[in-house]
mmCIF file of C-alpha atoms and ligand atoms in Angstrom:
data_model
loop_
_atom_site.group_PDB
_atom_site.id
_atom_site.type_symbol
_atom_site.label_atom_id
_atom_site.label_comp_id
_atom_site.label_asym_id
_atom_site.label_seq_id
_atom_site.Cartn_x
_atom_site.Cartn_y
_atom_site.Cartn_z
ATOM 1 C CA MET Y 1 -35.592 -32.543 90.432
ATOM 2 C CA LYS Y 2 -39.169 -31.302 90.077
ATOM 3 C CA GLU Y 3 -40.354 -33.431 87.364
ATOM 4 C CA MET Y 4 -38.655 -36.534 89.078
ATOM 5 C CA LEU Y 5 -40.954 -35.957 92.032
ATOM 6 C CA GLU Y 6 -43.216 -35.850 89.419
ATOM 7 C CA ASN Y 7 -42.758 -39.513 88.251
ATOM 8 C CA ILE Y 8 -42.533 -40.749 91.226
ATOM 9 C CA GLN Y 9 -45.747 -39.798 92.386
ATOM 10 C CA LYS Y 10 -46.771 -41.031 88.794
ATOM 11 C CA GLN Y 11 -44.990 -44.238 89.200
ATOM 12 C CA ALA Y 12 -46.062 -45.073 92.719
ATOM 13 C CA ILE Y 13 -50.135 -44.129 91.707
ATOM 14 C CA ASP Y 14 -49.540 -47.052 89.323
ATOM 15 C CA ASP Y 15 -47.669 -49.416 91.633
ATOM 16 C CA ILE Y 16 -50.278 -48.865 94.374
ATOM 17 C CA GLU Y 17 -53.716 -49.653 92.074
ATOM 18 C CA SER Y 18 -51.551 -52.892 90.949
ATOM 19 C CA SER Y 19 -50.652 -54.517 94.105
ATOM 20 C CA LEU Y 20 -53.340 -57.534 94.715
ATOM 21 C CA ASN Y 21 -53.647 -57.873 98.806
ATOM 22 C CA LEU Y 22 -52.085 -56.219 101.449
ATOM 23 C CA LYS Y 23 -48.999 -57.885 101.662
ATOM 24 C CA GLU Y 24 -48.143 -56.620 98.147
ATOM 25 C CA LEU Y 25 -49.189 -53.198 99.066
ATOM 26 C CA ASP Y 26 -47.003 -53.448 101.894
ATOM 27 C CA ILE Y 27 -43.731 -54.118 99.797
ATOM 28 C CA VAL Y 28 -45.307 -50.861 97.574
ATOM 29 C CA LYS Y 29 -45.137 -48.531 100.726
ATOM 30 C CA ILE Y 30 -41.778 -49.257 101.207
ATOM 31 C CA SER Y 31 -40.080 -48.848 97.653
ATOM 32 C CA TYR Y 32 -41.151 -45.523 98.010
ATOM 33 C CA LEU Y 33 -41.960 -44.478 102.064
ATOM 34 C CA GLY Y 34 -38.962 -46.785 103.865
ATOM 35 C CA LYS Y 35 -35.498 -45.673 104.670
ATOM 36 C CA LYS Y 36 -33.947 -46.851 101.313
ATOM 37 C CA GLY Y 37 -37.295 -45.616 99.311
ATOM 38 C CA LYS Y 38 -37.695 -43.261 96.217
ATOM 39 C CA LEU Y 39 -38.776 -40.907 97.666
ATOM 40 C CA THR Y 40 -36.725 -40.408 100.513
ATOM 41 C CA SER Y 41 -33.652 -40.648 98.713
ATOM 42 C CA ILE Y 42 -34.449 -38.108 96.196
ATOM 43 C CA LEU Y 43 -35.904 -35.950 99.401
ATOM 44 C CA LYS Y 44 -32.157 -36.492 100.522
ATOM 45 C CA ASP Y 45 -30.645 -34.444 97.375
ATOM 46 C CA MET Y 46 -32.406 -31.555 98.413
ATOM 47 C CA LYS Y 47 -29.560 -30.583 100.645
ATOM 48 C CA ASN Y 48 -28.150 -29.175 96.340
ATOM 49 C CA LEU Y 49 -30.426 -26.988 95.507
ATOM 50 C CA THR Y 50 -30.390 -23.820 95.640
ATOM 51 C CA LYS Y 51 -31.882 -20.963 98.506
ATOM 52 C CA GLU Y 52 -34.572 -20.072 96.411
ATOM 53 C CA GLU Y 53 -35.731 -23.661 94.870
ATOM 54 C CA ARG Y 54 -35.858 -25.611 98.200
ATOM 55 C CA PRO Y 55 -38.843 -23.789 99.900
ATOM 56 C CA LEU Y 56 -41.110 -24.762 97.097
ATOM 57 C CA ILE Y 57 -39.407 -28.085 95.685
ATOM 58 C CA GLY Y 58 -39.470 -29.156 99.890
ATOM 59 C CA LYS Y 59 -43.445 -28.090 99.637
ATOM 60 C CA PHE Y 60 -43.837 -29.882 96.748
ATOM 61 C CA ALA Y 61 -42.321 -32.716 97.604
ATOM 62 C CA ASN Y 62 -44.283 -32.606 100.971
ATOM 63 C CA ILE Y 63 -47.544 -32.846 98.132
ATOM 64 C CA VAL Y 64 -46.284 -35.826 96.587
ATOM 65 C CA ARG Y 65 -45.199 -37.634 99.833
ATOM 66 C CA ASP Y 66 -49.524 -37.252 101.273
ATOM 67 C CA CYS Y 67 -50.901 -38.157 97.819
ATOM 68 C CA ILE Y 68 -48.877 -41.624 98.469
ATOM 69 C CA GLU Y 69 -49.526 -42.121 102.173
ATOM 70 C CA ASN Y 70 -53.097 -41.691 100.992
ATOM 71 C CA LYS Y 71 -53.494 -44.038 98.167
ATOM 72 C CA ILE Y 72 -51.927 -46.372 100.539
ATOM 73 C CA LYS Y 73 -54.075 -45.779 103.458
ATOM 74 C CA LYS Y 74 -57.204 -46.286 101.148
ATOM 75 C CA TYR Y 75 -56.198 -49.349 99.494
ATOM 76 C CA SER Y 76 -54.096 -50.578 102.884
ATOM 77 C CA GLU Y 77 -58.456 -50.275 104.380
ATOM 78 C CA ASP Y 78 -59.830 -52.215 101.722
ATOM 79 C CA PHE Y 79 -57.186 -54.899 101.677
ATOM 80 C CA PHE Y 80 -58.140 -55.503 105.226
ATOM 81 C CA LYS Y 81 -62.226 -55.791 104.731
ATOM 82 C CA LYS Y 82 -61.576 -57.461 102.036
ATOM 83 C CA GLU Y 83 -59.263 -60.394 103.779
ATOM 84 C CA MET Y 84 -61.233 -60.295 106.862
ATOM 85 C CA ILE Y 85 -64.529 -60.898 105.359
ATOM 86 C CA ILE Y 86 -62.845 -64.364 103.810
ATOM 87 C CA LYS Y 87 -61.073 -65.044 106.877
ATOM 88 C CA LEU Y 88 -64.232 -65.308 108.778
ATOM 89 C CA GLU Y 89 -65.650 -66.975 105.576
ATOM 90 C CA LYS Y 90 -62.525 -69.158 106.373
ATOM 91 C CA GLU Y 91 -63.261 -70.039 109.682
ATOM 92 C CA LYS Y 92 -66.776 -70.251 110.567
ATOM 93 C CA ILE Y 93 -68.304 -72.638 112.863
ATOM 94 C CA ASP Y 94 -70.881 -75.122 111.473
ATOM 95 C CA ILE Y 95 -73.048 -75.047 114.565
ATOM 96 C CA SER Y 96 -75.068 -77.437 113.312
ATOM 97 C CA ILE Y 97 -72.349 -80.529 113.788
ATOM 98 C CA PRO Y 98 -73.894 -82.525 116.094
ATOM 99 C CA ALA Y 99 -70.985 -82.581 119.336
ATOM 100 C CA LYS Y 100 -67.765 -85.662 119.758
ATOM 101 C CA ARG Y 101 -69.846 -87.652 122.682
ATOM 102 C CA GLN Y 102 -68.571 -87.305 125.562
ATOM 103 C CA LYS Y 103 -67.727 -90.334 127.269
ATOM 104 C CA ILE Y 104 -68.880 -90.125 130.885
ATOM 105 C CA GLY Y 105 -68.683 -92.561 133.158
ATOM 106 C CA LYS Y 106 -71.247 -94.838 134.729
ATOM 107 C CA ARG Y 107 -72.693 -94.736 139.186
ATOM 108 C CA HIS Y 108 -70.820 -98.624 140.379
ATOM 109 C CA PRO Y 109 -73.653 -101.147 141.219
ATOM 110 C CA LEU Y 110 -72.747 -100.347 144.587
ATOM 111 C CA SER Y 111 -72.945 -97.291 144.902
ATOM 112 C CA ILE Y 112 -76.186 -96.966 142.897
ATOM 113 C CA VAL Y 113 -78.057 -99.273 146.141
ATOM 114 C CA LEU Y 114 -75.844 -97.467 148.521
ATOM 115 C CA ARG Y 115 -77.349 -94.257 147.521
ATOM 116 C CA GLU Y 116 -80.735 -96.044 147.790
ATOM 117 C CA ILE Y 117 -80.295 -97.277 151.713
ATOM 118 C CA GLU Y 118 -79.173 -93.980 152.280
ATOM 119 C CA GLU Y 119 -82.721 -92.052 151.464
ATOM 120 C CA ILE Y 120 -84.500 -94.800 152.882
ATOM 121 C CA PHE Y 121 -83.098 -93.930 156.420
ATOM 122 C CA PHE Y 122 -82.659 -90.368 156.078
ATOM 123 C CA GLY Y 123 -86.209 -90.449 155.413
ATOM 124 C CA MET Y 124 -86.358 -91.664 159.020
ATOM 125 C CA GLY Y 125 -83.956 -89.512 160.734
ATOM 126 C CA PHE Y 126 -81.024 -91.264 160.186
ATOM 127 C CA SER Y 127 -77.892 -89.903 159.139
ATOM 128 C CA VAL Y 128 -74.266 -90.777 158.080
ATOM 129 C CA GLU Y 129 -71.141 -91.242 160.382
ATOM 130 C CA THR Y 130 -67.783 -92.753 159.485
ATOM 131 C CA GLY Y 131 -64.865 -94.221 160.730
ATOM 132 C CA PRO Y 132 -61.590 -95.365 159.596
ATOM 133 C CA ASP Y 133 -60.593 -98.557 157.678
ATOM 134 C CA ILE Y 134 -57.340 -99.237 160.029
ATOM 135 C CA GLU Y 135 -58.908 -99.594 163.592
ATOM 136 C CA GLN Y 136 -57.716 -100.347 166.765
ATOM 137 C CA SER Y 137 -58.309 -103.725 167.967
ATOM 138 C CA TYR Y 138 -59.890 -102.239 170.702
ATOM 139 C CA TYR Y 139 -62.224 -101.100 168.667
ATOM 140 C CA ASN Y 140 -63.156 -103.355 166.461
ATOM 141 C CA PHE Y 141 -63.861 -105.759 169.192
ATOM 142 C CA ASP Y 142 -62.902 -105.394 172.672
ATOM 143 C CA ALA Y 143 -65.118 -102.545 173.377
ATOM 144 C CA LEU Y 144 -67.949 -104.460 171.640
ATOM 145 C CA ASN Y 145 -67.398 -106.941 174.232
ATOM 146 C CA ILE Y 146 -65.451 -109.620 171.971
ATOM 147 C CA GLY Y 147 -63.967 -112.141 174.053
ATOM 148 C CA GLU Y 148 -60.468 -112.315 174.495
ATOM 149 C CA ASN Y 149 -60.053 -116.076 172.579
ATOM 150 C CA HIS Y 150 -63.377 -115.452 170.122
ATOM 151 C CA PRO Y 151 -62.300 -116.569 166.725
ATOM 152 C CA SER Y 152 -62.623 -113.383 164.895
ATOM 153 C CA ARG Y 153 -59.826 -112.215 166.582
ATOM 154 C CA ASP Y 154 -57.614 -114.613 164.554
ATOM 155 C CA PRO Y 155 -55.222 -113.252 162.213
ATOM 156 C CA ARG Y 156 -56.400 -115.858 160.169
ATOM 157 C CA ASP Y 157 -59.682 -114.344 159.960
ATOM 158 C CA THR Y 158 -58.688 -110.806 160.797
ATOM 159 C CA PHE Y 159 -55.955 -108.613 159.140
ATOM 160 C CA TYR Y 160 -53.376 -107.458 161.517
ATOM 161 C CA ILE Y 161 -51.458 -104.284 161.049
ATOM 162 C CA ASP Y 162 -49.911 -105.153 164.974
ATOM 163 C CA SER Y 163 -50.542 -106.507 167.754
ATOM 164 C CA LYS Y 164 -53.546 -103.872 168.315
ATOM 165 C CA THR Y 165 -53.924 -102.646 164.514
ATOM 166 C CA VAL Y 166 -56.178 -104.293 162.179
ATOM 167 C CA LEU Y 167 -58.362 -103.886 159.109
ATOM 168 C CA ARG Y 168 -61.789 -103.393 160.606
ATOM 169 C CA SER Y 169 -63.007 -106.753 159.842
ATOM 170 C CA GLN Y 170 -67.069 -104.856 159.875
ATOM 171 C CA THR Y 171 -68.504 -101.654 160.664
ATOM 172 C CA SER Y 172 -69.654 -102.281 164.582
ATOM 173 C CA PRO Y 173 -66.622 -99.854 165.813
ATOM 174 C CA VAL Y 174 -68.109 -96.691 164.806
ATOM 175 C CA GLN Y 175 -71.043 -97.317 167.063
ATOM 176 C CA ILE Y 176 -68.416 -96.790 169.873
ATOM 177 C CA ARG Y 177 -66.506 -94.198 168.416
ATOM 178 C CA VAL Y 178 -70.015 -92.406 167.867
ATOM 179 C CA MET Y 179 -70.961 -92.831 171.300
ATOM 180 C CA GLU Y 180 -67.673 -92.271 172.655
ATOM 181 C CA ASN Y 181 -68.031 -89.197 170.604
ATOM 182 C CA ASN Y 182 -71.830 -88.068 171.281
ATOM 183 C CA SER Y 183 -74.464 -88.106 174.019
ATOM 184 C CA PRO Y 184 -78.213 -89.624 173.026
ATOM 185 C CA PRO Y 185 -80.661 -89.846 171.621
ATOM 186 C CA LEU Y 186 -78.291 -91.326 168.475
ATOM 187 C CA LYS Y 187 -79.736 -92.003 165.159
ATOM 188 C CA ILE Y 188 -77.268 -92.985 162.425
ATOM 189 C CA ILE Y 189 -76.014 -95.179 159.782
ATOM 190 C CA SER Y 190 -72.337 -96.201 158.912
ATOM 191 C CA PRO Y 191 -71.289 -97.213 155.297
ATOM 192 C CA GLY Y 192 -68.072 -98.546 154.765
ATOM 193 C CA LYS Y 193 -65.081 -100.801 153.813
ATOM 194 C CA VAL Y 194 -64.478 -104.157 155.753
ATOM 195 C CA PHE Y 195 -61.369 -106.746 155.567
ATOM 196 C CA ARG Y 196 -61.387 -110.132 155.617
ATOM 197 C CA ALA Y 197 -58.649 -112.816 155.140
ATOM 198 C CA ASP Y 198 -60.816 -115.088 152.795
ATOM 199 C CA SER Y 199 -59.588 -115.551 149.523
ATOM 200 C CA ALA Y 200 -61.982 -114.426 146.863
ATOM 201 C CA ASP Y 201 -64.384 -117.292 145.361
ATOM 202 C CA ALA Y 202 -68.081 -116.322 143.530
ATOM 203 C CA THR Y 203 -69.723 -115.380 147.273
ATOM 204 C CA HIS Y 204 -66.226 -114.001 149.089
ATOM 205 C CA SER Y 205 -63.730 -111.238 148.548
ATOM 206 C CA PRO Y 206 -61.265 -109.648 151.232
ATOM 207 C CA VAL Y 207 -62.865 -106.200 151.566
ATOM 208 C CA PHE Y 208 -66.646 -105.935 151.073
ATOM 209 C CA HIS Y 209 -68.632 -103.314 152.273
ATOM 210 C CA GLN Y 210 -71.416 -103.137 155.150
ATOM 211 C CA ILE Y 211 -73.806 -100.470 156.544
ATOM 212 C CA GLU Y 212 -73.795 -100.547 160.539
ATOM 213 C CA GLY Y 213 -77.096 -98.740 162.186
ATOM 214 C CA LEU Y 214 -77.226 -97.457 165.420
ATOM 215 C CA VAL Y 215 -80.144 -95.722 167.045
ATOM 216 C CA ILE Y 216 -80.007 -95.508 171.618
ATOM 217 C CA ASP Y 217 -82.633 -92.554 173.299
ATOM 218 C CA LYS Y 218 -84.426 -93.364 175.887
ATOM 219 C CA GLY Y 219 -87.324 -96.770 175.635
ATOM 220 C CA ILE Y 220 -86.169 -97.991 172.859
ATOM 221 C CA SER Y 221 -87.050 -101.675 172.294
ATOM 222 C CA MET Y 222 -87.157 -104.790 170.002
ATOM 223 C CA SER Y 223 -90.621 -103.451 168.262
ATOM 224 C CA ASP Y 224 -88.364 -100.424 167.436
ATOM 225 C CA LEU Y 225 -85.780 -102.744 165.546
ATOM 226 C CA LYS Y 226 -87.859 -104.603 163.741
ATOM 227 C CA GLY Y 227 -90.560 -101.533 163.280
ATOM 228 C CA THR Y 228 -87.512 -99.869 161.617
ATOM 229 C CA LEU Y 229 -85.726 -103.075 159.656
ATOM 230 C CA GLU Y 230 -89.136 -104.143 158.202
ATOM 231 C CA THR Y 231 -90.034 -100.651 156.741
ATOM 232 C CA PHE Y 232 -86.588 -100.539 155.425
ATOM 233 C CA ILE Y 233 -86.948 -103.788 153.822
ATOM 234 C CA LYS Y 234 -90.117 -103.216 152.263
ATOM 235 C CA THR Y 235 -89.011 -100.357 150.629
ATOM 236 C CA LEU Y 236 -85.735 -100.971 149.309
ATOM 237 C CA PHE Y 237 -86.922 -104.778 147.974
ATOM 238 C CA GLY Y 238 -90.863 -103.701 147.777
ATOM 239 C CA GLU Y 239 -94.009 -103.961 150.331
ATOM 240 C CA ASP Y 240 -94.453 -107.903 149.345
ATOM 241 C CA THR Y 241 -91.363 -108.907 151.037
ATOM 242 C CA LYS Y 242 -91.463 -111.473 153.996
ATOM 243 C CA THR Y 243 -89.064 -110.948 156.824
ATOM 244 C CA ARG Y 244 -87.890 -113.316 158.704
ATOM 245 C CA PHE Y 245 -86.139 -113.323 162.555
ATOM 246 C CA ARG Y 246 -84.561 -116.023 163.734
ATOM 247 C CA PRO Y 247 -82.798 -116.142 167.113
ATOM 248 C CA HIS Y 248 -79.128 -115.329 166.766
ATOM 249 C CA HIS Y 249 -75.918 -114.936 168.630
ATOM 250 C CA PHE Y 250 -73.499 -111.692 168.552
ATOM 251 C CA PRO Y 251 -71.062 -110.525 171.733
ATOM 252 C CA PHE Y 252 -72.257 -106.932 171.430
ATOM 253 C CA THR Y 253 -75.595 -107.234 171.228
ATOM 254 C CA GLU Y 254 -78.170 -108.658 173.602
ATOM 255 C CA PRO Y 255 -81.425 -110.062 172.637
ATOM 256 C CA SER Y 256 -79.670 -110.467 168.939
ATOM 257 C CA ALA Y 257 -81.324 -111.386 165.902
ATOM 258 C CA GLU Y 258 -80.422 -112.547 162.197
ATOM 259 C CA ILE Y 259 -82.838 -110.831 159.666
ATOM 260 C CA ASP Y 260 -83.960 -113.084 156.394
ATOM 261 C CA ILE Y 261 -86.479 -111.360 153.906
ATOM 262 C CA SER Y 262 -88.102 -114.049 151.195
ATOM 263 C CA CYS Y 263 -86.430 -114.556 148.364
ATOM 264 C CA PHE Y 264 -87.104 -112.190 145.551
ATOM 265 C CA SER Y 265 -86.783 -115.228 142.246
ATOM 266 C CA CYS Y 266 -89.111 -117.116 143.857
ATOM 267 C CA ASN Y 267 -91.357 -116.056 146.615
ATOM 268 C CA GLY Y 268 -90.869 -118.026 149.411
ATOM 269 C CA THR Y 269 -91.322 -121.002 147.606
ATOM 270 C CA GLY Y 270 -87.615 -122.462 147.384
ATOM 271 C CA CYS Y 271 -85.703 -121.816 144.210
ATOM 272 C CA SER Y 272 -81.469 -122.290 143.286
ATOM 273 C CA LEU Y 273 -80.816 -118.501 144.313
ATOM 274 C CA CYS Y 274 -82.235 -119.042 148.181
ATOM 275 C CA LYS Y 275 -80.918 -122.315 147.949
ATOM 276 C CA ASN Y 276 -84.275 -124.241 148.136
ATOM 277 C CA GLU Y 277 -84.784 -122.101 151.502
ATOM 278 C CA GLY Y 278 -87.433 -119.278 150.215
ATOM 279 C CA TYR Y 279 -85.588 -117.028 152.665
ATOM 280 C CA ILE Y 280 -82.239 -114.917 152.561
ATOM 281 C CA GLU Y 281 -80.077 -114.097 154.771
ATOM 282 C CA ILE Y 282 -79.116 -110.169 154.745
ATOM 283 C CA LEU Y 283 -78.981 -108.953 157.783
ATOM 284 C CA GLY Y 284 -77.522 -109.188 162.117
ATOM 285 C CA ALA Y 285 -79.283 -107.041 164.621
ATOM 286 C CA GLY Y 286 -79.959 -106.975 167.783
ATOM 287 C CA MET Y 287 -80.728 -104.630 171.813
ATOM 288 C CA VAL Y 288 -76.758 -103.119 172.097
ATOM 289 C CA HIS Y 289 -75.229 -104.650 174.851
ATOM 290 C CA ASN Y 290 -75.589 -103.380 178.695
ATOM 291 C CA LYS Y 291 -71.788 -103.749 178.767
ATOM 292 C CA VAL Y 292 -70.808 -101.806 175.475
ATOM 293 C CA LEU Y 293 -73.322 -99.345 176.743
ATOM 294 C CA SER Y 294 -71.485 -98.710 180.575
ATOM 295 C CA ARG Y 295 -68.342 -98.491 178.150
ATOM 296 C CA CYS Y 296 -69.373 -95.829 176.355
ATOM 297 C CA ASN Y 297 -70.089 -94.313 179.402
ATOM 298 C CA ILE Y 298 -74.073 -94.356 178.438
ATOM 299 C CA ASP Y 299 -75.928 -95.393 181.328
ATOM 300 C CA PRO Y 300 -78.082 -98.412 180.851
ATOM 301 C CA ASN Y 301 -80.651 -97.935 183.191
ATOM 302 C CA ILE Y 302 -81.651 -94.510 181.386
ATOM 303 C CA TYR Y 303 -80.716 -95.344 177.899
ATOM 304 C CA SER Y 304 -81.533 -98.985 175.809
ATOM 305 C CA GLY Y 305 -81.218 -99.242 171.645
ATOM 306 C CA PHE Y 306 -80.798 -101.573 168.435
ATOM 307 C CA ALA Y 307 -77.950 -102.075 165.973
ATOM 308 C CA PHE Y 308 -77.445 -103.371 163.055
ATOM 309 C CA GLY Y 309 -75.154 -104.903 160.165
ATOM 310 C CA MET Y 310 -75.684 -105.818 156.376
ATOM 311 C CA GLY Y 311 -73.811 -106.213 153.966
ATOM 312 C CA LEU Y 312 -73.824 -104.637 150.593
ATOM 313 C CA GLU Y 313 -72.759 -106.747 147.782
ATOM 314 C CA ARG Y 314 -74.940 -109.882 149.173
ATOM 315 C CA ILE Y 315 -78.265 -107.390 149.083
ATOM 316 C CA VAL Y 316 -77.013 -105.664 145.523
ATOM 317 C CA MET Y 317 -76.518 -109.179 143.656
ATOM 318 C CA LYS Y 318 -79.664 -110.139 144.989
ATOM 319 C CA LYS Y 319 -81.521 -107.499 144.187
ATOM 320 C CA PHE Y 320 -79.410 -107.138 140.261
ATOM 321 C CA LYS Y 321 -79.072 -111.091 140.236
ATOM 322 C CA ILE Y 322 -75.593 -110.930 140.166
ATOM 323 C CA ASN Y 323 -73.716 -114.425 140.226
ATOM 324 C CA ASP Y 324 -70.748 -113.519 141.336
ATOM 325 C CA ILE Y 325 -68.522 -111.160 144.116
ATOM 326 C CA ARG Y 326 -65.558 -110.662 142.577
ATOM 327 C CA LEU Y 327 -67.562 -108.476 138.763
ATOM 328 C CA PHE Y 328 -67.911 -105.839 141.856
ATOM 329 C CA PHE Y 329 -64.241 -105.228 142.147
ATOM 330 C CA GLU Y 330 -62.748 -105.861 138.495
ATOM 331 C CA ASN Y 331 -63.986 -102.914 137.745
ATOM 332 C CA ASP Y 332 -64.741 -104.324 133.889
ATOM 333 C CA SER Y 333 -67.384 -101.311 132.594
ATOM 334 C CA ARG Y 334 -68.532 -104.134 130.914
ATOM 335 C CA PHE Y 335 -70.539 -104.910 133.738
ATOM 336 C CA ILE Y 336 -70.566 -101.557 135.472
ATOM 337 C CA ASN Y 337 -72.140 -99.900 132.294
ATOM 338 C CA ASN Y 338 -75.203 -102.694 132.943
ATOM 339 C CA PHE Y 339 -76.362 -101.045 135.862
HETATM 340 N N1 LIG Z 1 -71.222 -106.432 163.332
HETATM 341 C C1 LIG Z 1 -71.840 -107.755 162.223
HETATM 342 C C2 LIG Z 1 -71.186 -108.460 161.633
HETATM 343 O O1 LIG Z 1 -70.213 -108.261 160.950
HETATM 344 C C3 LIG Z 1 -73.240 -107.255 162.204
HETATM 345 C C4 LIG Z 1 -74.025 -106.536 163.747
HETATM 346 C C5 LIG Z 1 -74.415 -105.614 163.470
HETATM 347 C C6 LIG Z 1 -75.011 -107.347 164.003
HETATM 348 C C7 LIG Z 1 -74.761 -105.270 165.019
HETATM 349 C C8 LIG Z 1 -75.437 -107.529 164.805
HETATM 350 C C9 LIG Z 1 -75.045 -105.895 165.153
HETATM 351 O O2 LIG Z 1 -72.359 -109.813 161.139
#
């Protein structure tokens, strides 16, 4: 039996030495040391040995097993190292390869200019307030002193949800909400969407954006309105821009004005952009009407203020020489990527 064990040891050593990788080594291991392995089955025959032989052979069998196990352990460690090196070599990451370019979106031209406008007003101490797009007709009309029969109330001009609810046709209702919920001094701008029942063409869109402004304090006068808007216009369009205040009428301001800026294409001499006017209208404004102040529980004998509203698309179209308002809402990246 000792001889058989010696043979097995020799064979095992041979097999281990001729295996080429971990997988082959594993097969060798199982074929000798596994449950049905050669060494294991020989040891099962030990029960046939005599009492004297058994401990001697047992001892020898242990030596043989240790020898095979150690050899396998050594080889398996070597294979593991070698295979790891090959694997790492294969999986090497080339960090010099240029990264895949990620396509990221671009800011919409309306957002770019809105940011710029907000920054200018932040610099003058204004903060931003917002109001709902779906508005009570009370805020959109009544509280702004817009009479029952005013043409802007017509369903052919304003979108009605029901008789008391509209898609706001202007950002002016935010003036009322701000005055109702805060006490003066107030100094806010309010950008947002407005809706009018216009069919879309190059200069009209059923949805566009306005930026409302409101300042209420003691002793606010028309000169504050002029100074604020002139500073804003010169900062946005350039120091040389001339402004023109024209008398106008809005039910919620008194007096009211429309403000034009000198055309930056022809500088006031007249061209196709300004339709030979030399000036372009960009703003409606005025001193907040006493009736509006009173309705919001602000005493017109103590406080006064001004308000203004401008169309954002108009301004962006002039600034970037865009000739069709519909381009803003088509979401075509070929347009948006230009800015
Ligand atoms: N809401 C007016 C409009 O849409 C503009 C405006 C705002 C006028 C504030 C005066 C004061 O035409």
